[in-house]
């Protein structure tokens, strides 16, 4: 009789241990999946931000420092298209530079399974153009954000 009671207790303890292990594996898997999704969103946001910085660099080179400085001014823009566009030569073109102003509801980019808002602040002076790119998205109800700041100077500027 004592052996039957011991066997039942051993079985219950074994089931509890197996249950704890299965629960731990499930929690670890959930955490890993969440981190993978967050990393994917962060990578997409970084790519969106870097695109505007590279496009700004390209336009500064194409137009020259003074013309680019004048074109963007000290303004905020919402770049809600891929690729980001700076060309205003054709106002009917879908890829022309947006009008100055912050992003409003619905001005988002769908990428990597999320909606991203890409807002760019240009702060210009006679000797520099500061490009501040902010990309934000919602992840599990929390607003996430990355920011890239790039400063441009005239070609003949001495530091």
PDB file of C-alpha atoms in Angstrom:
ATOM      1  CA  UNK A   1       0.000   0.000   0.000  1.00  0.00           C
ATOM      2  CA  UNK A   2       2.729   2.483   0.817  1.00  0.00           C
ATOM      3  CA  UNK A   3       4.253   1.866  -2.579  1.00  0.00           C
ATOM      4  CA  UNK A   4       0.977   2.739  -4.378  1.00  0.00           C
ATOM      5  CA  UNK A   5       0.734   6.010  -2.434  1.00  0.00           C
ATOM      6  CA  UNK A   6       4.365   6.824  -3.223  1.00  0.00           C
ATOM      7  CA  UNK A   7       3.799   6.164  -6.914  1.00  0.00           C
ATOM      8  CA  UNK A   8       0.834   8.560  -7.024  1.00  0.00           C
ATOM      9  CA  UNK A   9       2.832  11.270  -5.224  1.00  0.00           C
ATOM     10  CA  UNK A  10       5.784  10.743  -7.584  1.00  0.00           C
ATOM     11  CA  UNK A  11       3.424  10.960 -10.555  1.00  0.00           C
ATOM     12  CA  UNK A  12       1.889  14.209  -9.263  1.00  0.00           C
ATOM     13  CA  UNK A  13       5.326  15.722  -8.639  1.00  0.00           C
ATOM     14  CA  UNK A  14       6.465  14.665 -12.121  1.00  0.00           C
ATOM     15  CA  UNK A  15       3.361  16.229 -13.677  1.00  0.00           C
ATOM     16  CA  UNK A  16       3.973  19.475 -11.771  1.00  0.00           C
ATOM     17  CA  UNK A  17       7.591  19.599 -12.956  1.00  0.00           C
ATOM     18  CA  UNK A  18       6.558  18.915 -16.566  1.00  0.00           C
ATOM     19  CA  UNK A  19       3.846  21.594 -16.278  1.00  0.00           C
ATOM     20  CA  UNK A  20       6.360  24.143 -15.000  1.00  0.00           C
ATOM     21  CA  UNK A  21       8.807  23.311 -17.804  1.00  0.00           C
ATOM     22  CA  UNK A  22       6.086  23.611 -20.468  1.00  0.00           C
ATOM     23  CA  UNK A  23       4.954  26.941 -18.989  1.00  0.00           C
ATOM     24  CA  UNK A  24       8.539  28.250 -18.947  1.00  0.00           C
ATOM     25  CA  UNK A  25       9.048  27.226 -22.587  1.00  0.00           C
ATOM     26  CA  UNK A  26       5.775  28.929 -23.590  1.00  0.00           C
ATOM     27  CA  UNK A  27       6.742  32.151 -21.783  1.00  0.00           C
ATOM     28  CA  UNK A  28      10.222  32.128 -23.354  1.00  0.00           C
ATOM     29  CA  UNK A  29       8.740  31.544 -26.820  1.00  0.00           C
ATOM     30  CA  UNK A  30       6.249  34.381 -26.400  1.00  0.00           C
ATOM     31  CA  UNK A  31       9.001  36.741 -25.246  1.00  0.00           C
ATOM     32  CA  UNK A  32      11.218  35.715 -28.169  1.00  0.00           C
ATOM     33  CA  UNK A  33       8.429  36.262 -30.710  1.00  0.00           C
ATOM     34  CA  UNK A  34       7.658  39.686 -29.224  1.00  0.00           C
ATOM     35  CA  UNK A  35      11.335  40.702 -29.401  1.00  0.00           C
ATOM     36  CA  UNK A  36      11.608  39.473 -32.984  1.00  0.00           C
ATOM     37  CA  UNK A  37       8.601  41.598 -33.983  1.00  0.00           C
ATOM     38  CA  UNK A  38       9.981  44.644 -32.185  1.00  0.00           C
ATOM     39  CA  UNK A  39      13.363  44.208 -33.887  1.00  0.00           C
ATOM     40  CA  UNK A  40      11.646  43.929 -37.277  1.00  0.00           C
ATOM     41  CA  UNK A  41       9.703  47.160 -36.670  1.00  0.00           C
ATOM     42  CA  UNK A  42      12.809  48.963 -35.393  1.00  0.00           C
ATOM     43  CA  UNK A  43      14.751  47.880 -38.499  1.00  0.00           C
ATOM     44  CA  UNK A  44      11.960  49.088 -40.801  1.00  0.00           C
ATOM     45  CA  UNK A  45      11.826  52.433 -38.960  1.00  0.00           C
ATOM     46  CA  UNK A  46      15.610  52.829 -39.220  1.00  0.00           C
ATOM     47  CA  UNK A  47      15.451  52.143 -42.944  1.00  0.00           C
ATOM     48  CA  UNK A  48      12.710  54.756 -43.396  1.00  0.00           C
ATOM     49  CA  UNK A  49      14.693  57.343 -41.421  1.00  0.00           C
ATOM     50  CA  UNK A  50      17.964  56.620 -43.208  1.00  0.00           C
ATOM     51  CA  UNK A  51      16.250  56.966 -46.589  1.00  0.00           C
ATOM     52  CA  UNK A  52      15.341  60.608 -45.855  1.00  0.00           C
ATOM     53  CA  UNK A  53      18.852  61.389 -44.606  1.00  0.00           C
ATOM     54  CA  UNK A  54      20.389  59.907 -47.769  1.00  0.00           C
ATOM     55  CA  UNK A  55      17.861  61.676 -49.990  1.00  0.00           C
ATOM     56  CA  UNK A  56      18.626  64.972 -48.195  1.00  0.00           C
ATOM     57  CA  UNK A  57      22.335  64.436 -48.792  1.00  0.00           C
ATOM     58  CA  UNK A  58      21.692  63.685 -52.458  1.00  0.00           C
ATOM     59  CA  UNK A  59      19.492  66.763 -52.927  1.00  0.00           C
ATOM     60  CA  UNK A  60      21.996  69.009 -51.133  1.00  0.00           C
ATOM     61  CA  UNK A  61      24.664  67.766 -53.529  1.00  0.00           C
ATOM     62  CA  UNK A  62      22.414  68.111 -56.589  1.00  0.00           C
ATOM     63  CA  UNK A  63      21.070  71.587 -55.787  1.00  0.00           C
ATOM     64  CA  UNK A  64      23.996  72.967 -53.837  1.00  0.00           C
ATOM     65  CA  UNK A  65      23.924  73.980 -50.189  1.00  0.00           C
ATOM     66  CA  UNK A  66      22.300  77.411 -50.621  1.00  0.00           C
ATOM     67  CA  UNK A  67      19.524  76.226 -52.963  1.00  0.00           C
ATOM     68  CA  UNK A  68      18.711  73.177 -50.834  1.00  0.00           C
ATOM     69  CA  UNK A  69      18.742  75.339 -47.698  1.00  0.00           C
ATOM     70  CA  UNK A  70      16.281  77.719 -49.344  1.00  0.00           C
ATOM     71  CA  UNK A  71      14.094  74.904 -50.705  1.00  0.00           C
ATOM     72  CA  UNK A  72      13.522  73.138 -47.381  1.00  0.00           C
ATOM     73  CA  UNK A  73      13.696  76.146 -45.049  1.00  0.00           C
ATOM     74  CA  UNK A  74      13.256  75.688 -41.310  1.00  0.00           C
ATOM     75  CA  UNK A  75      10.143  73.545 -41.605  1.00  0.00           C
ATOM     76  CA  UNK A  76       8.599  70.245 -40.595  1.00  0.00           C
ATOM     77  CA  UNK A  77       7.496  67.826 -43.319  1.00  0.00           C
ATOM     78  CA  UNK A  78       5.562  64.569 -43.318  1.00  0.00           C
ATOM     79  CA  UNK A  79       7.110  62.090 -45.745  1.00  0.00           C
ATOM     80  CA  UNK A  80       4.394  59.460 -46.114  1.00  0.00           C
ATOM     81  CA  UNK A  81       5.534  57.905 -49.399  1.00  0.00           C
ATOM     82  CA  UNK A  82       8.257  55.473 -50.358  1.00  0.00           C
ATOM     83  CA  UNK A  83      10.560  56.656 -51.767  1.00  0.00           C
ATOM     84  CA  UNK A  84      10.821  59.994 -50.002  1.00  0.00           C
ATOM     85  CA  UNK A  85      10.647  62.737 -52.607  1.00  0.00           C
ATOM     86  CA  UNK A  86      12.092  66.234 -52.752  1.00  0.00           C
ATOM     87  CA  UNK A  87      11.396  67.105 -56.383  1.00  0.00           C
ATOM     88  CA  UNK A  88       8.855  69.929 -56.744  1.00  0.00           C
ATOM     89  CA  UNK A  89       9.309  70.390 -60.483  1.00  0.00           C
ATOM     90  CA  UNK A  90       5.956  68.667 -61.171  1.00  0.00           C
ATOM     91  CA  UNK A  91       3.283  69.503 -58.552  1.00  0.00           C
ATOM     92  CA  UNK A  92       1.007  66.762 -59.950  1.00  0.00           C
ATOM     93  CA  UNK A  93       3.696  64.126 -59.415  1.00  0.00           C
ATOM     94  CA  UNK A  94       2.883  61.703 -56.585  1.00  0.00           C
ATOM     95  CA  UNK A  95       6.530  61.783 -55.571  1.00  0.00           C
ATOM     96  CA  UNK A  96       6.909  65.539 -55.123  1.00  0.00           C
ATOM     97  CA  UNK A  97       8.038  67.024 -51.823  1.00  0.00           C
ATOM     98  CA  UNK A  98       5.205  67.334 -49.343  1.00  0.00           C
ATOM     99  CA  UNK A  99       3.910  70.703 -48.209  1.00  0.00           C
ATOM    100  CA  UNK A 100       5.336  71.930 -44.900  1.00  0.00           C
ATOM    101  CA  UNK A 101       3.469  70.655 -41.865  1.00  0.00           C
ATOM    102  CA  UNK A 102       3.511  67.889 -39.293  1.00  0.00           C
ATOM    103  CA  UNK A 103       1.966  64.492 -40.022  1.00  0.00           C
ATOM    104  CA  UNK A 104      -1.732  64.186 -39.404  1.00  0.00           C
ATOM    105  CA  UNK A 105      -3.865  61.111 -38.821  1.00  0.00           C
ATOM    106  CA  UNK A 106      -3.684  58.733 -41.755  1.00  0.00           C
ATOM    107  CA  UNK A 107      -0.401  60.035 -43.143  1.00  0.00           C
ATOM    108  CA  UNK A 108       1.418  56.773 -42.560  1.00  0.00           C
ATOM    109  CA  UNK A 109       3.558  54.257 -44.394  1.00  0.00           C
ATOM    110  CA  UNK A 110       2.544  50.585 -44.245  1.00  0.00           C
ATOM    111  CA  UNK A 111       5.642  48.439 -43.908  1.00  0.00           C
ATOM    112  CA  UNK A 112       6.662  45.218 -42.126  1.00  0.00           C
ATOM    113  CA  UNK A 113       3.161  44.696 -40.759  1.00  0.00           C
ATOM    114  CA  UNK A 114       2.858  48.089 -39.071  1.00  0.00           C
ATOM    115  CA  UNK A 115       1.948  51.715 -39.789  1.00  0.00           C
ATOM    116  CA  UNK A 116       4.845  54.172 -39.530  1.00  0.00           C
ATOM    117  CA  UNK A 117       4.747  57.964 -39.298  1.00  0.00           C
ATOM    118  CA  UNK A 118       7.825  59.696 -40.740  1.00  0.00           C
ATOM    119  CA  UNK A 119       8.243  63.338 -39.754  1.00  0.00           C
ATOM    120  CA  UNK A 120      11.268  65.396 -40.756  1.00  0.00           C
ATOM    121  CA  UNK A 121      12.347  68.683 -39.193  1.00  0.00           C
ATOM    122  CA  UNK A 122      14.789  70.858 -41.137  1.00  0.00           C
ATOM    123  CA  UNK A 123      16.542  73.528 -39.079  1.00  0.00           C
ATOM    124  CA  UNK A 124      18.437  75.799 -41.449  1.00  0.00           C
ATOM    125  CA  UNK A 125      20.912  78.616 -41.009  1.00  0.00           C
ATOM    126  CA  UNK A 126      23.467  80.302 -43.259  1.00  0.00           C
ATOM    127  CA  UNK A 127      26.108  77.768 -42.213  1.00  0.00           C
ATOM    128  CA  UNK A 128      24.230  74.517 -41.584  1.00  0.00           C
ATOM    129  CA  UNK A 129      21.185  72.406 -42.269  1.00  0.00           C
ATOM    130  CA  UNK A 130      20.137  70.073 -39.481  1.00  0.00           C
ATOM    131  CA  UNK A 131      17.917  67.204 -40.612  1.00  0.00           C
ATOM    132  CA  UNK A 132      16.042  65.512 -37.761  1.00  0.00           C
ATOM    133  CA  UNK A 133      14.079  62.440 -38.842  1.00  0.00           C
ATOM    134  CA  UNK A 134      11.557  60.952 -36.409  1.00  0.00           C
ATOM    135  CA  UNK A 135       9.851  57.676 -37.269  1.00  0.00           C
ATOM    136  CA  UNK A 136       7.176  56.367 -34.917  1.00  0.00           C
ATOM    137  CA  UNK A 137       4.902  53.329 -34.817  1.00  0.00           C
ATOM    138  CA  UNK A 138       2.603  51.519 -32.417  1.00  0.00           C
ATOM    139  CA  UNK A 139       3.787  48.230 -30.916  1.00  0.00           C
ATOM    140  CA  UNK A 140       1.395  46.380 -28.598  1.00  0.00           C
ATOM    141  CA  UNK A 141      -0.356  49.638 -27.763  1.00  0.00           C
ATOM    142  CA  UNK A 142       2.893  51.495 -26.997  1.00  0.00           C
ATOM    143  CA  UNK A 143       4.205  54.263 -29.255  1.00  0.00           C
ATOM    144  CA  UNK A 144       7.802  53.576 -30.274  1.00  0.00           C
ATOM    145  CA  UNK A 145      10.121  56.088 -31.926  1.00  0.00           C
ATOM    146  CA  UNK A 146      13.543  56.294 -33.490  1.00  0.00           C
ATOM    147  CA  UNK A 147      15.367  59.489 -34.367  1.00  0.00           C
ATOM    148  CA  UNK A 148      18.275  60.171 -36.699  1.00  0.00           C
ATOM    149  CA  UNK A 149      19.924  63.593 -36.815  1.00  0.00           C
ATOM    150  CA  UNK A 150      22.286  64.639 -39.597  1.00  0.00           C
ATOM    151  CA  UNK A 151      23.967  68.023 -39.978  1.00  0.00           C
ATOM    152  CA  UNK A 152      25.085  69.358 -43.362  1.00  0.00           C
ATOM    153  CA  UNK A 153      27.517  72.204 -44.036  1.00  0.00           C
ATOM    154  CA  UNK A 154      28.490  74.133 -47.184  1.00  0.00           C
ATOM    155  CA  UNK A 155      31.311  72.541 -49.180  1.00  0.00           C
ATOM    156  CA  UNK A 156      33.743  75.342 -48.272  1.00  0.00           C
ATOM    157  CA  UNK A 157      32.795  75.435 -44.583  1.00  0.00           C
ATOM    158  CA  UNK A 158      35.754  75.296 -42.195  1.00  0.00           C
ATOM    159  CA  UNK A 159      35.134  73.641 -38.865  1.00  0.00           C
TER     160      UNK A 159
END
